[in-house]
Amino acid sequence: MRRAVIVPLLCCTLFGCKDPEPDIVRYQAKRIEDTREKDRLLAVLVDEKDNTWSFRLSGPTSAVAKHEEKFQEMLKSVKFGEQPPVSWTSPKGWQQIPGDGMRFATVKTDDPPLEVTILSLPKDGGDVLKNVNRWRDQLSLP
């Protein structure tokens, strides 16, 4: 009886469990280049009285390039006063939206749609090096 059980088990172990080829196959995959467009950021920090004002436009490089001239025109129109503390002329087709939280305002561009963020920072929050490093980090730059 023992032989009747051992012999079939031994046969299964020796002959039935071997694969003709291994399960692990090694091959070299083609490298896929990242074709996504890199982001670009244009920003200006302006010291005024007790605040530093940040004007920032960011997005895909081609979209920012398309709006760069209008962004510069908007910056040239910036005026500081009491009420409101800052004002500007938005380019034609751009829409100004009231801010929330830290944002004083948001200006949405026309096609392609991007946002210009306007922030009021305390004097110590306007440190140029800290802001540049933060922006570089947002763009995944070293």
PDB file of C-alpha atoms in Angstrom:
ATOM      1  CA  MET A   1       0.000   0.000   0.000  1.00  0.00           C
ATOM      2  CA  ARG A   2       2.824   2.307   0.803  1.00  0.00           C
ATOM      3  CA  ARG A   3       4.341   1.777  -2.625  1.00  0.00           C
ATOM      4  CA  ALA A   4       1.020   2.552  -4.255  1.00  0.00           C
ATOM      5  CA  VAL A   5       1.065   6.016  -2.685  1.00  0.00           C
ATOM      6  CA  ILE A   6       4.801   6.811  -2.789  1.00  0.00           C
ATOM      7  CA  VAL A   7       5.487   5.865  -6.430  1.00  0.00           C
ATOM      8  CA  PRO A   8       2.777   8.129  -7.965  1.00  0.00           C
ATOM      9  CA  LEU A   9       3.807  11.015  -5.689  1.00  0.00           C
ATOM     10  CA  LEU A  10       7.447  10.535  -6.641  1.00  0.00           C
ATOM     11  CA  CYS A  11       6.547  10.487 -10.354  1.00  0.00           C
ATOM     12  CA  CYS A  12       4.502  13.653 -10.043  1.00  0.00           C
ATOM     13  CA  THR A  13       7.317  15.351  -8.203  1.00  0.00           C
ATOM     14  CA  LEU A  14      10.019  14.350 -10.691  1.00  0.00           C
ATOM     15  CA  PHE A  15       8.132  14.635 -13.978  1.00  0.00           C
ATOM     16  CA  GLY A  16       4.961  16.661 -13.508  1.00  0.00           C
ATOM     17  CA  CYS A  17       6.254  19.847 -11.882  1.00  0.00           C
ATOM     18  CA  LYS A  18       8.911  20.955 -14.334  1.00  0.00           C
ATOM     19  CA  ASP A  19       8.167  23.874 -16.649  1.00  0.00           C
ATOM     20  CA  PRO A  20       9.769  23.808 -20.080  1.00  0.00           C
ATOM     21  CA  GLU A  21      10.824  27.506 -19.653  1.00  0.00           C
ATOM     22  CA  PRO A  22      11.301  29.673 -16.566  1.00  0.00           C
ATOM     23  CA  ASP A  23       8.629  32.196 -15.522  1.00  0.00           C
ATOM     24  CA  ILE A  24      11.138  35.023 -15.292  1.00  0.00           C
ATOM     25  CA  VAL A  25      12.057  36.614 -18.595  1.00  0.00           C
ATOM     26  CA  ARG A  26      14.599  39.414 -18.937  1.00  0.00           C
ATOM     27  CA  TYR A  27      14.342  42.033 -21.665  1.00  0.00           C
ATOM     28  CA  GLN A  28      15.369  45.643 -22.300  1.00  0.00           C
ATOM     29  CA  ALA A  29      12.431  48.075 -22.522  1.00  0.00           C
ATOM     30  CA  LYS A  30      12.619  51.194 -24.672  1.00  0.00           C
ATOM     31  CA  ARG A  31      13.001  54.410 -22.704  1.00  0.00           C
ATOM     32  CA  ILE A  32       9.986  56.708 -23.087  1.00  0.00           C
ATOM     33  CA  GLU A  33      10.915  60.372 -23.102  1.00  0.00           C
ATOM     34  CA  ASP A  34       8.754  62.786 -21.112  1.00  0.00           C
ATOM     35  CA  THR A  35       7.143  64.955 -23.774  1.00  0.00           C
ATOM     36  CA  ARG A  36       5.080  67.082 -21.408  1.00  0.00           C
ATOM     37  CA  GLU A  37       5.716  70.783 -21.755  1.00  0.00           C
ATOM     38  CA  LYS A  38       7.640  72.318 -18.884  1.00  0.00           C
ATOM     39  CA  ASP A  39       6.105  75.064 -16.774  1.00  0.00           C
ATOM     40  CA  ARG A  40       7.293  78.660 -16.655  1.00  0.00           C
ATOM     41  CA  LEU A  41       6.694  81.281 -13.990  1.00  0.00           C
ATOM     42  CA  LEU A  42       6.833  85.074 -14.255  1.00  0.00           C
ATOM     43  CA  ALA A  43       6.750  86.915 -10.933  1.00  0.00           C
ATOM     44  CA  VAL A  44       7.319  90.366  -9.515  1.00  0.00           C
ATOM     45  CA  LEU A  45       7.694  91.377  -5.872  1.00  0.00           C
ATOM     46  CA  VAL A  46       6.956  95.040  -5.093  1.00  0.00           C
ATOM     47  CA  ASP A  47       7.716  96.617  -1.690  1.00  0.00           C
ATOM     48  CA  GLU A  48       5.110  99.195  -0.714  1.00  0.00           C
ATOM     49  CA  LYS A  49       4.654 100.726   2.762  1.00  0.00           C
ATOM     50  CA  ASP A  50       4.062  97.821   5.190  1.00  0.00           C
ATOM     51  CA  ASN A  51       3.510  95.106   2.575  1.00  0.00           C
ATOM     52  CA  THR A  52       5.229  93.314  -0.246  1.00  0.00           C
ATOM     53  CA  TRP A  53       2.992  92.618  -3.224  1.00  0.00           C
ATOM     54  CA  SER A  54       3.455  89.492  -5.321  1.00  0.00           C
ATOM     55  CA  PHE A  55       2.183  89.328  -8.917  1.00  0.00           C
ATOM     56  CA  ARG A  56       2.644  85.872 -10.433  1.00  0.00           C
ATOM     57  CA  LEU A  57       1.744  84.207 -13.732  1.00  0.00           C
ATOM     58  CA  SER A  58       2.560  80.526 -14.215  1.00  0.00           C
ATOM     59  CA  GLY A  59       1.659  77.639 -16.475  1.00  0.00           C
ATOM     60  CA  PRO A  60       2.940  75.753 -19.527  1.00  0.00           C
ATOM     61  CA  THR A  61       5.823  77.596 -21.219  1.00  0.00           C
ATOM     62  CA  SER A  62       3.978  78.278 -24.471  1.00  0.00           C
ATOM     63  CA  ALA A  63       0.876  79.620 -22.686  1.00  0.00           C
ATOM     64  CA  VAL A  64       2.923  81.917 -20.434  1.00  0.00           C
ATOM     65  CA  ALA A  65       4.870  83.162 -23.460  1.00  0.00           C
ATOM     66  CA  LYS A  66       1.602  84.022 -25.200  1.00  0.00           C
ATOM     67  CA  HIS A  67       0.495  86.173 -22.226  1.00  0.00           C
ATOM     68  CA  GLU A  68       3.875  87.644 -21.245  1.00  0.00           C
ATOM     69  CA  GLU A  69       3.420  90.981 -23.022  1.00  0.00           C
ATOM     70  CA  LYS A  70      -0.079  91.518 -21.585  1.00  0.00           C
ATOM     71  CA  PHE A  71       1.197  90.563 -18.113  1.00  0.00           C
ATOM     72  CA  GLN A  72       3.932  93.201 -18.393  1.00  0.00           C
ATOM     73  CA  GLU A  73       1.353  95.795 -19.508  1.00  0.00           C
ATOM     74  CA  MET A  74      -0.743  94.956 -16.472  1.00  0.00           C
ATOM     75  CA  LEU A  75       2.286  95.366 -14.189  1.00  0.00           C
ATOM     76  CA  LYS A  76       3.042  98.794 -15.678  1.00  0.00           C
ATOM     77  CA  SER A  77      -0.505  99.902 -14.789  1.00  0.00           C
ATOM     78  CA  VAL A  78      -0.215  98.993 -11.072  1.00  0.00           C
ATOM     79  CA  LYS A  79      -0.977 101.898  -8.698  1.00  0.00           C
ATOM     80  CA  PHE A  80      -0.860 101.948  -4.914  1.00  0.00           C
ATOM     81  CA  GLY A  81      -3.330 103.905  -2.802  1.00  0.00           C
ATOM     82  CA  GLU A  82      -5.431 103.746   0.337  1.00  0.00           C
ATOM     83  CA  GLN A  83      -8.692 102.231  -0.939  1.00  0.00           C
ATOM     84  CA  PRO A  84      -8.076  99.906  -2.628  1.00  0.00           C
ATOM     85  CA  PRO A  85      -4.476  99.465  -1.506  1.00  0.00           C
ATOM     86  CA  VAL A  86      -3.487  98.378  -5.023  1.00  0.00           C
ATOM     87  CA  SER A  87      -5.158  98.644  -8.415  1.00  0.00           C
ATOM     88  CA  TRP A  88      -4.286  97.840 -12.018  1.00  0.00           C
ATOM     89  CA  THR A  89      -5.809  97.683 -15.467  1.00  0.00           C
ATOM     90  CA  SER A  90      -6.503  94.134 -16.602  1.00  0.00           C
ATOM     91  CA  PRO A  91      -5.807  93.439 -20.279  1.00  0.00           C
ATOM     92  CA  LYS A  92      -8.783  93.093 -22.611  1.00  0.00           C
ATOM     93  CA  GLY A  93     -10.357  89.646 -22.265  1.00  0.00           C
ATOM     94  CA  TRP A  94      -8.908  89.027 -18.812  1.00  0.00           C
ATOM     95  CA  GLN A  95     -11.310  88.669 -15.870  1.00  0.00           C
ATOM     96  CA  GLN A  96     -10.599  89.897 -12.336  1.00  0.00           C
ATOM     97  CA  ILE A  97     -11.933  87.819  -9.442  1.00  0.00           C
ATOM     98  CA  PRO A  98     -11.835  88.883  -5.768  1.00  0.00           C
ATOM     99  CA  GLY A  99      -9.293  87.074  -3.646  1.00  0.00           C
ATOM    100  CA  ASP A 100      -9.789  84.705  -0.784  1.00  0.00           C
ATOM    101  CA  GLY A 101      -7.463  83.916   2.073  1.00  0.00           C
ATOM    102  CA  MET A 102      -3.965  85.173   1.267  1.00  0.00           C
ATOM    103  CA  ARG A 103      -4.896  86.124  -2.296  1.00  0.00           C
ATOM    104  CA  PHE A 104      -5.802  89.756  -2.755  1.00  0.00           C
ATOM    105  CA  ALA A 105      -7.145  88.979  -6.244  1.00  0.00           C
ATOM    106  CA  THR A 106      -6.926  86.561  -9.147  1.00  0.00           C
ATOM    107  CA  VAL A 107      -6.919  87.661 -12.763  1.00  0.00           C
ATOM    108  CA  LYS A 108      -7.886  84.957 -15.251  1.00  0.00           C
ATOM    109  CA  THR A 109      -6.358  85.230 -18.702  1.00  0.00           C
ATOM    110  CA  ASP A 110      -8.132  84.541 -21.957  1.00  0.00           C
ATOM    111  CA  ASP A 111      -7.171  81.668 -24.262  1.00  0.00           C
ATOM    112  CA  PRO A 112      -5.216  79.700 -23.096  1.00  0.00           C
ATOM    113  CA  PRO A 113      -6.620  80.140 -19.585  1.00  0.00           C
ATOM    114  CA  LEU A 114      -4.090  80.874 -16.848  1.00  0.00           C
ATOM    115  CA  GLU A 115      -4.226  82.762 -13.565  1.00  0.00           C
ATOM    116  CA  VAL A 116      -2.330  85.799 -12.362  1.00  0.00           C
ATOM    117  CA  THR A 117      -2.240  85.647  -8.568  1.00  0.00           C
ATOM    118  CA  ILE A 118      -1.892  88.849  -6.571  1.00  0.00           C
ATOM    119  CA  LEU A 119      -0.849  88.447  -2.948  1.00  0.00           C
ATOM    120  CA  SER A 120      -0.268  90.908  -0.141  1.00  0.00           C
ATOM    121  CA  LEU A 121       2.610  89.650   1.974  1.00  0.00           C
ATOM    122  CA  PRO A 122       3.985  91.092   5.201  1.00  0.00           C
ATOM    123  CA  LYS A 123       7.395  92.766   4.793  1.00  0.00           C
ATOM    124  CA  ASP A 124       9.230  89.680   6.063  1.00  0.00           C
ATOM    125  CA  GLY A 125       7.198  87.457   3.669  1.00  0.00           C
ATOM    126  CA  GLY A 126       8.576  89.338   0.683  1.00  0.00           C
ATOM    127  CA  ASP A 127      12.109  87.994   1.050  1.00  0.00           C
ATOM    128  CA  VAL A 128      13.272  87.573  -2.542  1.00  0.00           C
ATOM    129  CA  LEU A 129      15.506  84.540  -1.991  1.00  0.00           C
ATOM    130  CA  LYS A 130      12.846  82.632  -0.028  1.00  0.00           C
ATOM    131  CA  ASN A 131      10.219  83.334  -2.695  1.00  0.00           C
ATOM    132  CA  VAL A 132      12.527  82.404  -5.581  1.00  0.00           C
ATOM    133  CA  ASN A 133      13.435  79.147  -3.853  1.00  0.00           C
ATOM    134  CA  ARG A 134       9.754  78.391  -3.182  1.00  0.00           C
ATOM    135  CA  TRP A 135       8.892  79.076  -6.841  1.00  0.00           C
ATOM    136  CA  ARG A 136      11.801  76.928  -8.047  1.00  0.00           C
ATOM    137  CA  ASP A 137      10.501  74.118  -5.853  1.00  0.00           C
ATOM    138  CA  GLN A 138       7.000  74.501  -7.345  1.00  0.00           C
ATOM    139  CA  LEU A 139       8.540  74.130 -10.819  1.00  0.00           C
ATOM    140  CA  SER A 140      10.594  71.077  -9.680  1.00  0.00           C
ATOM    141  CA  LEU A 141      13.858  72.923 -10.311  1.00  0.00           C
ATOM    142  CA  PRO A 142      16.980  72.282  -8.221  1.00  0.00           C
TER     143      PRO A 142
END
